[in-house]
């Protein structure tokens, strides 16, 4: 699972969301991207140390952080980052 911390006012986040929505068929079956509202989910931001929008956090089944990064705007970008 990859949490995508995004904000409605963030133009880069919008581009990423639009790309993800148009490429859902390209997601590997074992990968889920969960869109998390950056402005409303304060507890999740604190839990994973997210300080800026357009941050991705890969977590395991127990919710433990595996990896954190920024800048992905396509399914391919996310696939390249996940471990």
XYZ file of N, CA and C in Angstrom:
249
model
N 0.852 -1.179 0.000
C 0.000 0.000 0.000
C 0.892 1.234 0.000
N 0.520 2.199 -0.832
C 1.212 3.484 -0.875
C 0.205 4.573 -0.538
N 0.513 5.338 0.489
C -0.308 6.490 0.845
C 0.198 7.693 0.059
N -0.723 8.375 -0.616
C -0.370 9.560 -1.393
C -0.979 10.771 -0.695
N -0.143 11.515 0.025
C -0.590 12.713 0.726
C -0.650 13.852 -0.287
N -1.868 14.324 -0.548
C -2.038 15.354 -1.575
C -3.001 16.413 -1.090
N -2.986 17.535 -1.782
C -3.868 18.645 -1.449
C -4.593 19.091 -2.709
N -5.855 19.475 -2.540
C -6.653 19.890 -3.691
C -6.080 21.134 -4.360
N -5.370 21.960 -3.607
C -4.818 23.208 -4.127
C -3.438 23.025 -4.775
N -2.910 21.815 -4.730
C -1.565 21.538 -5.254
C -1.653 21.097 -6.716
N -1.080 21.888 -7.619
C -1.183 21.575 -9.052
C -0.442 20.284 -9.407
N 0.682 20.017 -8.773
C 1.418 18.784 -9.041
C 0.636 17.573 -8.541
N -0.018 17.731 -7.387
C -0.861 16.652 -6.848
C -2.009 16.351 -7.807
N -2.618 17.398 -8.353
C -3.734 17.199 -9.284
C -3.266 16.435 -10.508
N -2.118 16.800 -11.035
C -1.580 16.105 -12.198
C -1.358 14.628 -11.870
N -0.801 14.352 -10.710
C -0.572 12.966 -10.299
C -1.901 12.224 -10.156
N -2.880 12.828 -9.463
C -4.198 12.187 -9.293
C -4.825 11.868 -10.642
N -4.799 12.825 -11.559
C -5.374 12.613 -12.892
C -4.657 11.475 -13.612
N -3.333 11.445 -13.521
C -2.571 10.367 -14.164
C -2.896 9.016 -13.545
N -2.994 8.952 -12.217
C -3.318 7.690 -11.559
C -4.693 7.193 -11.991
N -5.672 8.102 -11.993
C -7.041 7.716 -12.358
C -7.126 7.212 -13.789
N -6.349 7.789 -14.680
C -6.411 7.368 -16.086
C -5.554 6.127 -16.356
N -4.773 5.701 -15.366
C -3.870 4.560 -15.568
C -4.102 3.441 -14.555
N -5.285 3.360 -14.000
C -5.556 2.344 -12.980
C -5.274 0.928 -13.476
N -5.485 0.701 -14.774
C -5.250 -0.629 -15.335
C -3.758 -0.981 -15.377
N -2.880 0.002 -15.165
C -1.444 -0.246 -15.171
C -0.873 -0.544 -13.784
N -1.726 -0.412 -12.748
C -1.265 -0.727 -11.398
C -1.072 -2.228 -11.263
N 0.038 -2.657 -10.690
C 0.196 -4.082 -10.415
C -0.918 -4.533 -9.460
N -1.361 -5.767 -9.568
C -2.472 -6.216 -8.733
C -2.175 -6.175 -7.236
N -0.922 -6.200 -6.859
C -0.566 -6.179 -5.440
C -0.235 -4.776 -4.924
N -0.535 -3.735 -5.711
C -0.250 -2.363 -5.303
C -1.543 -1.558 -5.227
N -1.736 -0.896 -4.088
C -2.878 -0.015 -3.891
C -2.351 1.357 -3.521
N -2.845 2.386 -4.215
C -2.516 3.766 -3.875
C -3.727 4.354 -3.165
N -3.515 4.824 -1.940
C -4.584 5.432 -1.160
C -4.347 6.935 -1.136
N -5.303 7.684 -1.656
C -5.194 9.143 -1.690
C -5.608 9.681 -0.323
N -4.690 10.425 0.312
C -4.905 10.970 1.649
C -4.906 12.487 1.554
N -5.958 13.124 2.053
C -6.042 14.582 2.028
C -5.017 15.171 2.999
N -4.080 15.901 2.469
C -2.982 16.482 3.251
C -3.490 17.426 4.333
N -4.517 18.206 4.026
C -5.000 19.218 4.956
C -5.858 18.635 6.083
N -6.528 17.526 5.840
C -7.476 16.992 6.817
C -6.924 15.863 7.682
N -5.889 15.193 7.268
C -5.398 14.014 7.979
C -4.142 14.317 8.787
N -4.310 15.144 9.789
C -3.197 15.616 10.619
C -2.528 14.447 11.341
N -3.324 13.523 11.884
C -2.753 12.402 12.634
C -1.884 11.511 11.750
N -2.347 11.226 10.539
C -1.539 10.406 9.620
C -0.263 11.126 9.226
N -0.354 12.439 9.003
C 0.854 13.210 8.679
C 1.867 13.098 9.806
N 1.401 13.236 11.034
C 2.310 13.128 12.184
C 2.879 11.719 12.288
N 2.022 10.720 12.112
C 2.453 9.328 12.244
C 3.606 9.005 11.300
N 3.526 9.514 10.058
C 4.543 9.184 9.061
C 5.529 10.316 8.796
N 5.471 11.379 9.585
C 6.427 12.468 9.436
C 6.316 13.211 8.121
N 5.098 13.349 7.616
C 4.872 14.041 6.344
C 4.723 15.530 6.626
N 5.554 16.334 5.977
C 5.534 17.779 6.204
C 5.128 18.583 4.970
N 5.119 17.956 3.805
C 4.714 18.647 2.575
C 3.777 17.755 1.780
N 2.871 18.411 1.051
C 1.984 17.662 0.177
C 2.804 17.016 -0.946
N 2.175 16.122 -1.673
C 2.804 15.361 -2.750
C 3.910 14.455 -2.196
N 3.593 13.849 -1.053
C 4.482 12.884 -0.429
C 3.840 11.509 -0.504
N 4.666 10.514 -0.794
C 4.211 9.125 -0.863
C 4.867 8.349 0.268
N 4.084 7.481 0.926
C 4.612 6.638 1.987
C 4.155 5.208 1.713
N 5.114 4.331 1.489
C 4.790 2.912 1.323
C 4.763 2.280 2.707
N 3.681 1.536 2.992
C 3.534 0.886 4.288
C 3.297 -0.608 4.096
N 3.592 -1.374 5.149
C 3.335 -2.810 5.101
C 1.956 -3.102 5.691
N 1.620 -4.377 5.841
C 0.302 -4.773 6.331
C 0.018 -4.293 7.754
N 1.064 -4.027 8.529
C 0.897 -3.546 9.896
C 0.903 -2.015 9.977
N 1.000 -1.349 8.834
C 1.006 0.105 8.806
C 2.362 0.716 9.074
N 3.406 -0.102 9.083
C 4.754 0.400 9.321
C 5.335 0.961 8.024
N 5.998 2.102 8.145
C 6.600 2.746 6.981
C 7.748 1.908 6.426
N 7.704 1.681 5.118
C 8.782 0.993 4.417
C 9.665 1.980 3.657
N 9.026 3.020 3.092
C 9.757 3.988 2.275
C 8.908 5.249 2.138
N 9.594 6.404 2.002
C 8.914 7.680 1.804
C 9.626 8.441 0.702
N 8.851 9.089 -0.179
C 9.446 9.878 -1.259
C 8.449 10.920 -1.752
N 8.921 11.819 -2.583
C 8.090 12.845 -3.211
C 8.381 12.874 -4.700
N 7.458 13.466 -5.447
C 7.726 13.759 -6.841
C 7.122 12.841 -7.876
N 6.589 11.707 -7.504
C 6.014 10.811 -8.510
C 4.734 11.414 -9.068
N 4.570 11.326 -10.394
C 3.340 11.837 -10.999
C 2.664 10.811 -11.893
N 3.202 9.594 -11.970
C 2.586 8.564 -12.807
C 2.668 7.211 -12.107
N 1.881 6.267 -12.585
C 1.923 4.907 -12.062
C 3.326 4.328 -12.226
N 3.956 4.588 -13.370
C 5.325 4.097 -13.591
C 6.289 4.660 -12.559
N 6.150 5.952 -12.222
C 7.008 6.562 -11.209
C 6.849 5.855 -9.866
N 5.612 5.575 -9.489
C 5.362 4.888 -8.221
C 5.927 3.477 -8.268
N 5.682 2.771 -9.365
C 6.219 1.402 -9.509
C 7.731 1.385 -9.371
N 8.401 2.408 -9.893
C 9.863 2.481 -9.813
C 10.349 2.703 -8.379
N 9.517 3.278 -7.531
C 9.921 3.615 -6.169
C 9.627 2.527 -5.138
N 8.549 1.774 -5.333
C 8.149 0.816 -4.295
C 9.191 -0.282 -4.135
N 9.293 -0.760 -2.898
C 10.260 -1.826 -2.603
C 9.536 -3.140 -2.347
